[in-house]
């Protein structure tokens, strides 16, 4: 999405995976950390009841998402927060850039946020000459390396310590030791300077409570707190599904998120921001802006993909995924990687990006098992394979048909008490690239092939005939049966594995021979 | 005497008939009367996993028609049995969904049927002195909840089970994934074979022939790892 550097470049997931498997540095970085140990079943093992409660809260939220967004917006406005509803990344970026330029912002500090990655905000700020510094240590490292994060919780997990020392040394202009503590200390000093000098702090939000208007930012380094308290303007970019109905819901959501992400009981820092600085308070921003981002999410409500909006971005599905653990995050070439990324990327981009991602899965189901929000990730991957069959927008059964484009004042000004939102004004659903099935959609070669195959194999006689043809083919092409290293038409298999070429009777032939008394088992 | 319909699976029928023969021998050793409905073909899983649910639905209907007359349906594959359990009711609707649910309720993976349904872990097989490590094939494990039944059969026969690191990690087969993403697929096979080799066991076994064909093919290419054999063949080899 961003065009930022990838350690495993390539035009397709397949090409990038090949690079990843053959990259010894990346393989060393991935194998040094047994990701699965972070999270394996911690929540399930220690608090089996949390998972159901989390899923229940998420489903309750999604059942009336627009209602909760309205409640949240009303609460935020009453706290003096400026709210902007953005249908697209372009709108979100335009609003934030407009605000920054209006306010004369020159330096921005960012706390790690998947939503700002999704809208590629950092590059947009840099493009207009505003310095934008990532303040999560891992994210800072990948920013200095001009790369994108490769894991939503641990952004630089694809780098070895030596590679990290190189990146930081280059920035420092002196050779730093290849030792964790001094490297971290150097980055800490550097980032402190950035925090103090910043005019604007930009964060995402792990959750936002609709009843109190509280924005929750979870970090382990305290950088989220600096970003939300030091600069005079704080902007939180919040995808719509981050809303939770009640502050008290955080009681189960937060520990579930942290345990699923890192295995720890709680994060080192937990920042809760409720409105901008009030009279008499000594810190906090003068202005607080919340950008609510839709980007093809609300159109998924009521469809089989609604469950995906229950994702709490814990990364558990990445950590247990055999594919992620083999190729790392850059192979996905998307803000979101791993199983959730394979689903969310084509959905939020309406099929413009990541169309090949759903196929890069063994469908082993480890992601579904690990997900603390009970999202049937493996099933959604299977569904997406079908719903991406025809070129163009993702075809989603049951999606609301896009409304005609409303005349929207997509202006630089958000909604506040002085500029109330007019009825009907909000997310422009017309920009969606999610569509509904039509009868006239052209069939792909794959579809024609499977259609013909299933018609044949629904007839036992045709099935038996195809087995006989297969046997004749094997006989004609291979003088030897059994395990062979090369076989015509099977290169994709035999490039990496031997193949078993059958020669004797099929099972059904042996069964018939036994029935006739010619064979004894 | 329980009457059991064997769903051999297309892979066993076409490529590894020995697994089917072994399955019949085990079921008969457990006192079952085994039938092989000749009209059976494929469960349709390749189609649904390739994003072709209509083609899969056609084969799902055929499966339901062929197997619904029987008391129990047993397959030597957790993945094919899981297809019936997990996907048929999602693919079919109306009256077909009810028929599919009824068929799914009496469809079992082989070890599941012998141990959990019949309660016959002792088949009279003798595998004393044989060391085995078990790969938990994904769909049987996660869709059917299979974990202990194949191990119980092997241990009851006297085999020694040496557990590998991460027995629940995918072997990398994944149907068409094995040929679409062969580099990742082979990498995962190597991890599994390395973990198997570390146990020192003579055999790496599992309840899914497709995983084993992928692993054995890789083992023959690289020379690393224990011999990969379906548990039914190991057990049948120990029958008197």
XYZ file of C-alpha atoms in Angstrom, chain A residues 45-329:
285
model
C -5.700 -21.747 29.331
C -5.910 -19.263 32.180
C -9.251 -17.593 31.523
C -11.377 -19.702 29.185
C -14.452 -17.586 29.985
C -12.845 -14.352 28.703
C -12.931 -15.457 25.087
C -16.703 -15.879 25.060
C -17.194 -12.556 26.843
C -14.917 -10.740 24.383
C -16.730 -12.276 21.410
C -20.073 -11.358 23.000
C -19.052 -7.706 23.455
C -17.703 -7.484 19.919
C -20.868 -9.011 18.425
C -23.070 -6.708 20.487
C -21.079 -3.728 19.189
C -21.226 -4.799 15.554
C -24.944 -5.562 15.721
C -25.559 -1.801 16.037
C -22.266 -0.264 15.013
C -23.766 2.933 13.602
C -25.718 3.421 16.818
C -22.583 3.096 18.956
C -20.668 5.434 16.639
C -23.410 8.062 17.065
C -23.303 7.651 20.857
C -19.517 7.927 20.843
C -19.583 10.996 18.648
C -22.130 12.742 20.869
C -20.027 12.004 23.945
C -16.800 13.155 22.298
C -18.440 16.417 21.181
C -19.669 17.040 24.719
C -16.084 16.671 25.940
C -14.875 19.298 23.476
C -13.346 16.827 21.030
C -13.494 17.592 17.304
C -14.795 14.578 15.367
C -14.296 13.890 11.689
C -15.903 10.987 9.883
C -13.691 9.791 7.035
C -15.018 7.340 4.457
C -11.637 6.799 2.832
C -7.936 7.046 3.627
C -7.780 10.052 1.288
C -10.385 11.876 3.354
C -8.647 11.023 6.621
C -5.290 12.197 5.314
C -6.763 15.389 3.837
C -8.360 16.252 7.157
C -5.197 15.681 9.191
C -2.912 17.439 6.688
C -5.332 20.370 6.525
C -5.400 20.601 10.298
C -1.617 20.399 10.571
C -1.090 23.093 7.969
C -3.762 25.335 9.446
C -2.171 25.040 12.859
C 1.358 25.549 11.613
C 2.491 22.091 12.727
C 6.094 21.325 11.777
C 6.887 18.259 13.873
C 4.683 15.238 14.592
C 5.321 12.341 16.961
C 3.398 9.131 16.310
C 2.550 6.264 18.588
C 2.364 2.891 16.851
C -0.959 2.579 15.079
C -2.175 0.114 12.474
C -4.820 2.593 11.288
C -2.223 5.240 10.415
C -0.280 2.549 8.557
C -3.465 1.658 6.682
C -3.904 5.275 5.537
C -0.140 5.731 5.093
C -0.219 8.920 7.128
C 3.481 9.209 7.910
C 4.491 9.412 4.250
C 1.708 11.921 3.564
C 3.002 14.207 6.326
C 6.596 13.924 5.150
C 5.477 14.718 1.584
C 4.285 18.177 2.679
C 7.428 18.839 4.688
C 6.159 17.924 8.154
C 8.579 15.785 10.163
C 6.804 12.653 11.375
C 8.627 10.451 13.864
C 7.535 6.973 14.925
C 8.129 6.678 18.668
C 7.589 2.977 19.314
C 11.147 1.634 19.314
C 10.487 -1.133 16.798
C 8.512 1.230 14.581
C 11.281 3.860 14.874
C 13.806 1.274 13.676
C 11.738 0.317 10.619
C 11.087 3.995 9.863
C 14.829 4.714 9.905
C 15.366 1.705 7.646
C 12.650 3.100 5.319
C 10.654 -0.078 5.708
C 7.183 -0.924 6.874
C 6.436 -2.798 10.094
C 6.392 -6.570 9.695
C 4.297 -7.409 12.766
C 1.531 -5.398 14.370
C 2.882 -5.820 17.901
C 6.601 -6.203 17.249
C 7.252 -4.138 14.092
C 10.973 -4.901 13.689
C 10.809 -8.612 14.432
C 12.229 -9.324 10.975
C 15.546 -7.745 11.943
C 18.453 -9.299 13.776
C 20.195 -7.337 16.539
C 23.119 -6.707 14.213
C 20.855 -5.210 11.561
C 19.202 -2.995 14.188
C 22.583 -1.744 15.401
C 23.481 -0.857 11.807
C 20.267 1.132 11.331
C 20.645 3.067 14.586
C 24.381 3.643 14.072
C 23.709 5.198 10.698
C 21.240 7.630 12.274
C 23.572 8.334 15.198
C 26.480 9.030 12.860
C 28.678 6.888 15.069
C 29.123 3.182 15.596
C 26.857 1.969 18.395
C 27.604 -1.331 20.156
C 25.632 -4.409 19.126
C 24.129 -4.658 22.598
C 20.480 -4.140 23.490
C 20.736 -1.714 26.416
C 23.002 0.963 24.892
C 21.070 0.808 21.614
C 17.790 1.332 23.463
C 19.301 4.093 25.592
C 20.487 5.937 22.490
C 17.028 5.721 20.888
C 15.397 6.821 24.151
C 17.481 9.998 24.325
C 16.856 10.745 20.680
C 13.094 10.226 21.001
C 12.874 12.443 24.118
C 14.123 15.349 22.003
C 11.411 14.623 19.456
C 8.629 14.437 22.045
C 9.561 17.805 23.564
C 9.768 19.521 20.181
C 6.552 18.119 18.679
C 3.497 20.259 17.862
C 1.186 17.318 17.189
C 0.871 13.801 18.558
C -0.851 11.179 16.429
C -2.062 7.886 17.836
C -4.450 5.149 16.923
C -6.706 3.689 19.583
C -6.920 0.170 20.862
C -10.466 0.878 21.989
C -12.751 3.882 22.439
C -15.539 3.686 25.011
C -18.827 5.092 23.693
C -20.274 5.909 27.112
C -17.323 7.957 28.408
C -15.579 8.984 25.176
C -12.323 7.531 26.515
C -9.577 6.769 23.994
C -7.408 3.854 25.132
C -3.809 3.474 23.948
C -1.813 0.442 25.062
C 1.994 0.609 24.902
C 4.948 -1.002 26.602
C 7.312 1.947 26.257
C 5.260 4.918 27.474
C 5.549 6.594 24.092
C 1.770 6.662 23.771
C 1.522 8.778 26.904
C 4.110 11.263 25.605
C 2.249 11.537 22.299
C -1.091 12.182 24.003
C 0.103 14.580 26.695
C 3.038 16.708 25.466
C 2.111 18.155 22.038
C -0.549 20.876 21.888
C -2.664 18.894 19.402
C -3.571 15.212 19.671
C -5.139 13.388 16.740
C -6.459 9.841 17.211
C -7.171 7.858 14.040
C -9.871 5.372 14.960
C -11.277 2.728 12.606
C -15.000 2.551 13.318
C -14.917 -0.956 14.779
C -12.703 0.183 17.671
C -15.733 1.512 19.511
C -16.850 -0.453 22.568
C -20.182 0.209 24.213
C -19.109 0.699 27.827
C -15.968 1.716 29.692
C -16.441 -1.326 31.927
C -16.059 -3.600 28.871
C -12.365 -2.698 28.954
C -12.114 -4.825 32.096
C -12.032 -7.957 29.970
C -10.961 -6.519 26.597
C -7.669 -5.015 27.777
C -6.206 -8.031 29.599
C -7.372 -10.278 26.741
C -5.643 -8.028 24.223
C -2.387 -7.892 26.171
C -2.264 -11.578 27.061
C -3.047 -12.584 23.482
C -0.408 -10.194 22.173
C 2.554 -10.869 24.433
C 1.523 -13.331 27.115
C 1.982 -10.638 29.800
C -0.798 -10.015 32.274
C -0.881 -6.298 31.466
C 1.083 -3.834 29.372
C 3.666 -1.525 30.975
C 1.659 1.560 30.066
C -2.021 2.132 29.579
C -3.093 5.612 28.530
C -6.710 6.682 28.780
C -7.571 10.022 27.257
C -10.967 11.572 27.935
C -11.233 14.926 26.154
C -8.620 17.663 25.704
C -6.972 19.577 28.561
C -9.523 21.126 30.885
C -9.337 24.325 32.933
C -6.824 23.936 35.699
C -5.135 20.808 34.291
C -1.382 21.053 33.864
C -0.896 18.744 30.911
C -2.721 17.305 27.940
C -3.398 18.726 24.483
C -5.241 21.961 23.824
C -7.030 20.306 20.918
C -8.143 16.709 20.566
C -9.355 15.430 17.196
C -10.819 11.992 16.561
C -10.870 10.788 12.951
C -13.366 7.930 12.583
C -12.283 5.847 9.608
C -14.736 3.671 7.679
C -12.757 2.492 4.614
C -15.100 -0.287 3.446
C -15.873 -1.538 6.945
C -19.510 -0.611 7.559
C -20.559 -2.178 4.255
C -19.473 -5.536 5.712
C -22.024 -5.372 8.520
C -24.632 -8.087 8.164
C -22.418 -10.124 5.809
C -20.322 -13.218 6.588
C -17.365 -10.849 6.986
C -18.912 -8.888 9.867
C -17.009 -11.138 12.296
C -13.737 -9.780 10.918
C -14.595 -6.372 12.369
C -14.412 -7.997 15.811
C -10.609 -8.133 15.477
C -8.812 -6.484 18.408
C -5.386 -6.411 16.682
C -3.602 -8.633 19.202
C -1.442 -10.467 16.665
C -2.155 -13.925 18.107
C -3.111 -15.243 14.658
C 0.239 -14.100 13.239
C 2.197 -15.768 16.011
C 0.638 -19.194 15.484
C 0.468 -19.040 11.678
C 2.833 -21.495 9.912
C 2.976 -19.232 6.854
C 3.697 -16.035 8.821
C 6.365 -17.821 10.846
C 8.033 -18.987 7.639
C 7.997 -15.784 5.575
C 7.544 -12.895 8.040
C 5.312 -9.861 7.577
